[in-house]
Amino acid sequence: MIDKQNRIKIAIQKSGRLTDLSLDLLQRCGLKYTRGKDQLIAFGENMPIDILLVRDDDIPALVRDDVCDLGIAGLNVVEEKRLRFLNSSTTGEPFEIVRQLDYGQCKLCFAYPEGGKLGSIEDLRGLRIATTYPWIVADFLRTRSIEAEVIEFSGAVEIAPGMGRAEAICDLVSTGTTLRANNLREGETLMKSQATLIRTPLEVPDEKADWMARLLQRIDGVMQVRESKYIMMHAPKSALAEIRKLLPGSEAPTILPLDSLDDKVAVHVVCRENVFWETLENLKAAGASSLLVMPVEKMLP
Ligand code: ATP
Ligand code: ZN
């Protein structure tokens, strides 16, 4: 029987861009859970893992303070809090970054008023930059030896130049529509971000550590499966060497004899990269026939 102490707590965003994708990831790892309406915690039924649903900004501190063992937030939030915590503590890294999860992609960019004089970060010396990520921006400016004033906003950063509160901004961008709507032009990218898994830097009891390792292995499997394909084809024995060269990201294929065909074999192989039409056309040109590409449901590396 697993007691409460040994249950893993993972914090994810309660309601926002990362919520559905994070829950989906955990479900694909095999976790079944019950979640009452508006409940802050969802209890795992078949694994000793419970999910805490909170604001993304609170996730790094929950992991630092050992309230949760794991957390998922955008790298932008993780890095901002890491710099902030490091500055106010003497105890070292507040958490460990364990995986980039391949969803929630966005970038943190500078942006300048359209039609104005500013065109690059070099022009920002002595000026004001509005952002919700003051620690990341200050750290970046320091590495470039640019002295500028960083002004912390808690939201709606893009209206700062129009209000006369700053000359430029630094904010998350995905399509650039919000920037254009506010008469701003996208500048340099400081950071590319995606959903990031963090864990407590503390040691956890053995039983918990085993489940954490299992969960990580399943997460790796889920990420791998997204791109992986199972390919089957018939191939002339004489073309095998060339066909192997054409298979993207594959390990050793399985070669099987074909009933009553001596000069051909069946080739089965898992490709760990997406398989495009072009690849199939090239395989066909090399002599392959009866090509079949299938999705992979689960994978344990
Ligand atoms: P919360 O209420 O949890 O504080 P929020 O408003 O801070 O929510 P969301 O807008 O849901 O957060 O974004 C969560 C994360 O999603 C961001 O921190 C970022 O890492 C990622 N993200 C992906 N695409 C975008 C985008 N186009 N704009 C903003 N964030 C994005
Ligand atoms: Zn937030």
Short mmCIF file of C-alpha atoms and ligand atoms in Angstrom, two decimals:
data_model
loop_
_atom_site.label_atom_id
_atom_site.label_comp_id
_atom_site.label_asym_id
_atom_site.label_seq_id
_atom_site.Cartn_x
_atom_site.Cartn_y
_atom_site.Cartn_z
CA MET A 1 0.00 0.00 0.00
CA ILE A 2 1.38 3.39 -0.92
CA ASP A 3 0.89 6.01 1.76
CA LYS A 4 0.25 9.70 1.16
CA GLN A 5 3.89 10.64 1.76
CA ASN A 6 4.96 8.51 -1.14
CA ARG A 7 2.57 9.96 -3.69
CA ILE A 8 4.10 12.18 -6.34
CA LYS A 9 2.57 15.62 -6.65
CA ILE A 10 2.83 17.33 -10.00
CA ALA A 11 1.73 20.96 -10.49
CA ILE A 12 0.28 22.02 -13.83
CA GLN A 13 -1.56 25.10 -15.09
CA LYS A 14 -5.18 25.18 -13.93
CA SER A 15 -6.68 26.91 -16.91
CA GLY A 16 -4.70 28.28 -19.80
CA ARG A 17 -2.70 27.39 -22.87
CA LEU A 18 -0.76 24.56 -21.24
CA THR A 19 -3.63 22.88 -19.35
CA ASP A 20 -5.10 20.49 -21.92
CA LEU A 21 -1.74 19.51 -23.38
CA SER A 22 -0.28 18.81 -19.93
CA LEU A 23 -3.27 16.68 -18.89
CA ASP A 24 -3.10 14.90 -22.23
CA LEU A 25 0.59 14.10 -21.66
CA LEU A 26 -0.15 12.59 -18.24
CA GLN A 27 -3.04 10.57 -19.64
CA ARG A 28 -0.85 9.24 -22.42
CA CYS A 29 1.59 8.14 -19.71
CA GLY A 30 -1.22 5.91 -18.47
CA LEU A 31 -2.45 8.06 -15.59
CA LYS A 32 -6.16 7.84 -14.82
CA TYR A 33 -7.47 10.45 -12.42
CA THR A 34 -10.66 11.86 -10.99
CA ARG A 35 -11.15 15.59 -11.00
CA GLY A 36 -14.15 17.27 -9.44
CA LYS A 37 -15.40 20.45 -11.00
CA ASP A 38 -13.30 23.44 -9.83
CA GLN A 39 -11.16 21.15 -7.69
CA LEU A 40 -7.54 22.13 -7.19
CA ILE A 41 -6.30 18.59 -6.96
CA ALA A 42 -6.94 15.56 -9.16
CA PHE A 43 -6.15 12.19 -7.59
CA GLY A 44 -4.43 9.52 -9.63
CA GLU A 45 -6.35 6.25 -9.52
CA ASN A 46 -3.93 3.76 -11.01
CA MET A 47 -0.57 5.40 -10.24
CA PRO A 48 0.60 7.13 -7.01
CA ILE A 49 0.55 10.51 -8.76
CA ASP A 50 -1.71 13.47 -7.90
CA ILE A 51 -2.12 16.60 -10.00
CA LEU A 52 -2.25 20.08 -8.48
CA LEU A 53 -4.00 22.62 -10.69
CA VAL A 54 -2.68 26.15 -10.09
CA ARG A 55 -1.69 29.39 -11.87
CA ASP A 56 1.41 28.80 -13.96
CA ASP A 57 3.29 31.59 -12.13
CA ASP A 58 2.95 29.65 -8.84
CA ILE A 59 4.39 26.39 -10.17
CA PRO A 60 8.14 27.09 -9.74
CA ALA A 61 7.71 28.13 -6.08
CA LEU A 62 5.60 25.05 -5.31
CA VAL A 63 8.43 22.87 -6.57
CA ARG A 64 11.13 24.93 -4.83
CA ASP A 65 9.26 24.71 -1.53
CA ASP A 66 8.80 20.95 -1.93
CA VAL A 67 5.01 21.23 -1.90
CA CYS A 68 5.16 19.49 -5.28
CA ASP A 69 7.81 17.10 -6.57
CA LEU A 70 7.29 17.98 -10.22
CA GLY A 71 5.83 20.89 -12.19
CA ILE A 72 5.13 21.85 -15.79
CA ALA A 73 5.31 25.50 -16.90
CA GLY A 74 6.64 27.45 -19.88
CA LEU A 75 10.43 27.92 -19.90
CA ASN A 76 9.72 31.68 -19.82
CA VAL A 77 8.04 31.35 -16.41
CA VAL A 78 10.56 28.78 -15.14
CA GLU A 79 13.58 30.91 -16.08
CA GLU A 80 12.09 34.16 -14.75
CA LYS A 81 11.40 32.58 -11.36
CA ARG A 82 14.76 30.78 -11.30
CA LEU A 83 16.64 34.06 -11.69
CA ARG A 84 14.40 35.74 -9.11
CA PHE A 85 14.83 32.92 -6.56
CA LEU A 86 18.58 32.65 -7.10
CA ASN A 87 18.90 36.34 -6.32
CA SER A 88 17.08 36.08 -3.00
CA SER A 89 18.54 32.81 -1.78
CA THR A 90 21.87 31.36 -0.81
CA THR A 91 20.82 27.75 -1.12
CA GLY A 92 21.54 27.28 -4.82
CA GLU A 93 19.28 26.09 -7.62
CA PRO A 94 15.61 26.14 -6.55
CA PHE A 95 14.66 23.26 -8.86
CA GLU A 96 16.05 21.12 -11.67
CA ILE A 97 14.93 21.37 -15.27
CA VAL A 98 14.39 17.79 -16.40
CA ARG A 99 12.70 17.88 -19.82
CA GLN A 100 11.53 20.17 -22.60
CA LEU A 101 8.15 18.75 -23.53
CA ASP A 102 7.69 19.83 -27.14
CA TYR A 103 4.47 21.80 -26.78
CA GLY A 104 3.51 25.38 -25.80
CA GLN A 105 6.09 26.86 -28.18
CA CYS A 106 6.45 30.64 -28.15
CA LYS A 107 9.26 33.18 -28.00
CA LEU A 108 10.16 36.15 -25.87
CA CYS A 109 10.93 39.11 -28.13
CA PHE A 110 11.72 42.79 -28.02
CA ALA A 111 9.28 45.00 -29.92
CA TYR A 112 9.51 48.61 -31.01
CA PRO A 113 6.93 51.21 -32.03
CA GLU A 114 6.17 51.03 -35.74
CA GLY A 115 7.68 53.92 -37.71
CA GLY A 116 9.88 55.03 -34.76
CA LYS A 117 13.65 55.38 -34.53
CA LEU A 118 14.29 52.16 -32.61
CA GLY A 119 15.43 49.20 -34.66
CA SER A 120 17.62 46.99 -32.47
CA ILE A 121 18.60 46.41 -28.86
CA GLU A 122 21.67 48.59 -29.39
CA ASP A 123 19.25 51.54 -29.63
CA LEU A 124 17.81 50.81 -26.17
CA ARG A 125 20.66 52.32 -24.10
CA GLY A 126 19.26 54.68 -21.49
CA LEU A 127 15.65 53.94 -22.47
CA ARG A 128 12.77 52.13 -20.73
CA ILE A 129 11.61 48.58 -21.58
CA ALA A 130 8.27 47.33 -20.28
CA THR A 131 7.94 43.58 -19.60
CA THR A 132 6.37 40.93 -17.40
CA TYR A 133 9.78 39.17 -17.37
CA PRO A 134 12.05 41.74 -15.69
CA TRP A 135 14.66 39.23 -14.48
CA ILE A 136 15.12 37.57 -17.86
CA VAL A 137 15.31 40.93 -19.63
CA ALA A 138 17.75 42.44 -17.11
CA ASP A 139 19.94 39.34 -17.31
CA PHE A 140 19.94 39.50 -21.12
CA LEU A 141 20.79 43.21 -21.20
CA ARG A 142 23.63 42.62 -18.76
CA THR A 143 25.19 39.95 -21.00
CA ARG A 144 25.03 42.43 -23.91
CA SER A 145 26.36 45.29 -21.77
CA ILE A 146 23.33 47.43 -22.51
CA GLU A 147 22.23 49.74 -19.74
CA ALA A 148 18.51 50.38 -19.89
CA GLU A 149 15.68 50.65 -17.39
CA VAL A 150 13.49 47.57 -17.08
CA ILE A 151 9.94 48.36 -16.00
CA GLU A 152 7.87 45.52 -14.60
CA PHE A 153 4.30 45.20 -15.84
CA SER A 154 1.88 42.57 -14.63
CA GLY A 155 0.06 42.35 -17.96
CA ALA A 156 -0.94 44.26 -21.12
CA VAL A 157 2.69 45.16 -21.78
CA GLU A 158 1.96 46.07 -25.40
CA ILE A 159 0.10 49.24 -24.40
CA ALA A 160 3.10 50.65 -22.49
CA PRO A 161 4.70 52.61 -25.38
CA GLY A 162 1.35 54.12 -26.38
CA MET A 163 0.81 55.23 -22.78
CA GLY A 164 4.25 56.82 -22.63
CA ARG A 165 5.41 54.38 -19.94
CA ALA A 166 8.24 52.87 -21.97
CA GLU A 167 10.04 53.25 -25.31
CA ALA A 168 10.07 49.51 -26.09
CA ILE A 169 8.65 46.26 -24.75
CA CYS A 170 9.70 42.65 -24.31
CA ASP A 171 6.89 40.12 -24.47
CA LEU A 172 5.80 36.65 -25.60
CA VAL A 173 5.02 36.38 -29.28
CA SER A 174 3.63 33.54 -31.33
CA THR A 175 1.91 35.01 -34.38
CA GLY A 176 2.67 38.71 -33.96
CA THR A 177 -1.00 39.70 -34.34
CA THR A 178 -1.16 41.41 -30.93
CA LEU A 179 2.00 43.37 -31.70
CA ARG A 180 0.64 44.61 -35.04
CA ALA A 181 -2.69 45.54 -33.44
CA ASN A 182 -0.74 47.78 -31.05
CA ASN A 183 1.45 49.31 -33.73
CA LEU A 184 4.56 47.47 -32.65
CA ARG A 185 7.19 45.74 -34.73
CA GLU A 186 8.89 42.52 -33.67
CA GLY A 187 12.59 42.77 -32.83
CA GLU A 188 15.24 40.37 -31.48
CA THR A 189 14.28 37.11 -29.78
CA LEU A 190 15.76 36.69 -26.28
CA MET A 191 14.46 33.24 -25.61
CA LYS A 192 12.55 30.42 -27.28
CA SER A 193 10.17 28.77 -24.88
CA GLN A 194 8.18 25.55 -24.61
CA ALA A 195 6.51 23.60 -21.82
CA THR A 196 9.20 22.49 -19.37
CA LEU A 197 9.19 19.82 -16.68
CA ILE A 198 10.93 20.74 -13.43
CA ARG A 199 11.58 18.70 -10.30
CA THR A 200 12.59 19.30 -6.73
CA PRO A 201 16.37 19.37 -6.20
CA LEU A 202 15.84 17.32 -3.03
CA GLU A 203 16.23 13.58 -2.85
CA VAL A 204 12.94 11.73 -2.67
CA PRO A 205 12.22 8.40 -0.92
CA ASP A 206 13.06 5.28 -2.98
CA GLU A 207 9.51 4.30 -3.78
CA LYS A 208 8.72 7.77 -5.03
CA ALA A 209 11.98 7.95 -6.95
CA ASP A 210 11.07 4.70 -8.73
CA TRP A 211 7.73 6.12 -9.84
CA MET A 212 9.34 9.37 -10.92
CA ALA A 213 11.80 7.44 -13.07
CA ARG A 214 8.93 5.42 -14.54
CA LEU A 215 6.95 8.54 -15.32
CA LEU A 216 9.98 10.13 -17.02
CA GLN A 217 10.54 7.04 -19.11
CA ARG A 218 6.89 7.09 -20.18
CA ILE A 219 7.10 10.81 -21.00
CA ASP A 220 10.12 10.06 -23.21
CA GLY A 221 8.11 7.30 -24.85
CA VAL A 222 5.12 9.59 -25.47
CA MET A 223 7.32 12.29 -27.02
CA GLN A 224 9.06 9.76 -29.23
CA VAL A 225 5.78 8.24 -30.41
CA ARG A 226 4.46 11.59 -31.63
CA GLU A 227 6.95 11.51 -34.49
CA SER A 228 7.51 7.78 -34.89
CA LYS A 229 6.10 5.68 -37.71
CA TYR A 230 6.16 1.96 -38.45
CA ILE A 231 6.99 1.31 -42.10
CA MET A 232 6.43 -1.94 -43.98
CA MET A 233 7.41 -2.65 -47.57
CA HIS A 234 8.53 -5.29 -50.02
CA ALA A 235 12.05 -4.83 -51.36
CA PRO A 236 14.33 -6.57 -53.83
CA LYS A 237 17.22 -8.12 -51.89
CA SER A 238 19.62 -6.34 -54.25
CA ALA A 239 18.22 -2.91 -53.22
CA LEU A 240 18.35 -3.42 -49.42
CA ALA A 241 21.50 -1.41 -48.86
CA GLU A 242 20.14 1.60 -50.72
CA ILE A 243 16.73 1.34 -49.04
CA ARG A 244 18.28 1.32 -45.57
CA LYS A 245 20.06 4.56 -46.35
CA LEU A 246 16.74 6.19 -47.25
CA LEU A 247 14.93 5.33 -44.00
CA PRO A 248 14.89 8.39 -41.71
CA GLY A 249 15.99 7.93 -38.09
CA SER A 250 15.62 4.17 -38.07
CA GLU A 251 17.31 1.34 -36.22
CA ALA A 252 18.12 -2.06 -37.76
CA PRO A 253 15.11 -3.20 -39.82
CA THR A 254 13.47 -6.60 -39.52
CA ILE A 255 13.88 -8.56 -42.76
CA LEU A 256 11.36 -11.34 -43.41
CA PRO A 257 11.15 -13.86 -46.25
CA LEU A 258 8.19 -13.65 -48.63
CA ASP A 259 6.28 -16.78 -49.59
CA SER A 260 7.25 -17.97 -53.11
CA LEU A 261 9.33 -14.86 -53.87
CA ASP A 262 13.04 -15.57 -53.70
CA ASP A 263 14.45 -12.28 -54.85
CA LYS A 264 12.31 -10.09 -52.55
CA VAL A 265 11.92 -9.69 -48.78
CA ALA A 266 9.57 -7.82 -46.46
CA VAL A 267 11.19 -4.95 -44.55
CA HIS A 268 9.67 -3.69 -41.27
CA VAL A 269 11.20 -0.73 -39.50
CA VAL A 270 10.38 1.93 -36.88
CA CYS A 271 11.36 5.42 -38.01
CA ARG A 272 11.80 7.92 -35.21
CA GLU A 273 11.18 10.87 -37.47
CA ASN A 274 8.18 11.92 -39.48
CA VAL A 275 7.93 10.11 -42.80
CA PHE A 276 7.16 12.39 -45.72
CA TRP A 277 5.71 11.53 -49.14
CA GLU A 278 9.10 12.31 -50.63
CA THR A 279 10.73 9.53 -48.62
CA LEU A 280 8.12 7.03 -49.83
CA GLU A 281 8.64 8.15 -53.43
CA ASN A 282 12.40 7.73 -53.05
CA LEU A 283 11.93 4.25 -51.55
CA LYS A 284 9.70 3.30 -54.46
CA ALA A 285 12.25 4.61 -56.95
CA ALA A 286 14.86 2.43 -55.22
CA GLY A 287 12.73 -0.63 -55.90
CA ALA A 288 10.44 -0.92 -52.85
CA SER A 289 6.77 -1.79 -53.33
CA SER A 290 3.61 -2.31 -51.20
CA LEU A 291 4.68 0.53 -48.90
CA LEU A 292 2.66 0.98 -45.74
CA VAL A 293 3.20 3.64 -43.03
CA MET A 294 1.47 3.22 -39.67
CA PRO A 295 1.33 5.34 -36.51
CA VAL A 296 2.97 3.95 -33.38
CA GLU A 297 0.72 3.83 -30.32
CA LYS A 298 3.22 3.20 -27.50
CA MET A 299 6.97 2.88 -27.29
CA LEU A 300 9.43 2.08 -24.50
CA PRO A 301 12.93 3.13 -25.49
P1 ATP B 1 -2.32 31.88 -15.52
O1 ATP B 1 -3.74 32.23 -15.22
O2 ATP B 1 -2.04 30.44 -15.26
O3 ATP B 1 -1.32 32.80 -14.90
P2 ATP B 1 -1.35 33.02 -18.05
O4 ATP B 1 -2.29 34.02 -18.60
O5 ATP B 1 -0.11 33.47 -17.36
O6 ATP B 1 -2.19 32.01 -17.12
P3 ATP B 1 -1.30 31.58 -20.63
O7 ATP B 1 -1.65 32.72 -21.50
O8 ATP B 1 -2.28 30.46 -20.51
O9 ATP B 1 -0.83 32.04 -19.16
O10 ATP B 1 0.10 30.99 -21.14
C1 ATP B 1 0.76 29.97 -20.45
C2 ATP B 1 2.07 29.70 -21.14
O11 ATP B 1 1.84 29.25 -22.47
C3 ATP B 1 2.99 30.89 -21.35
O12 ATP B 1 3.73 31.20 -20.18
C4 ATP B 1 3.90 30.41 -22.47
O13 ATP B 1 4.95 29.61 -21.96
C5 ATP B 1 2.99 29.51 -23.29
N1 ATP B 1 2.53 30.09 -24.57
C6 ATP B 1 2.43 29.42 -25.75
N2 ATP B 1 2.00 30.20 -26.74
C7 ATP B 1 1.80 31.41 -26.22
C8 ATP B 1 1.35 32.66 -26.75
N3 ATP B 1 1.00 32.79 -28.02
N4 ATP B 1 1.23 33.70 -25.91
C9 ATP B 1 1.52 33.56 -24.61
N5 ATP B 1 1.97 32.40 -24.07
C10 ATP B 1 2.12 31.34 -24.85
ZN ZN B 2 0.53 33.25 -15.56
#
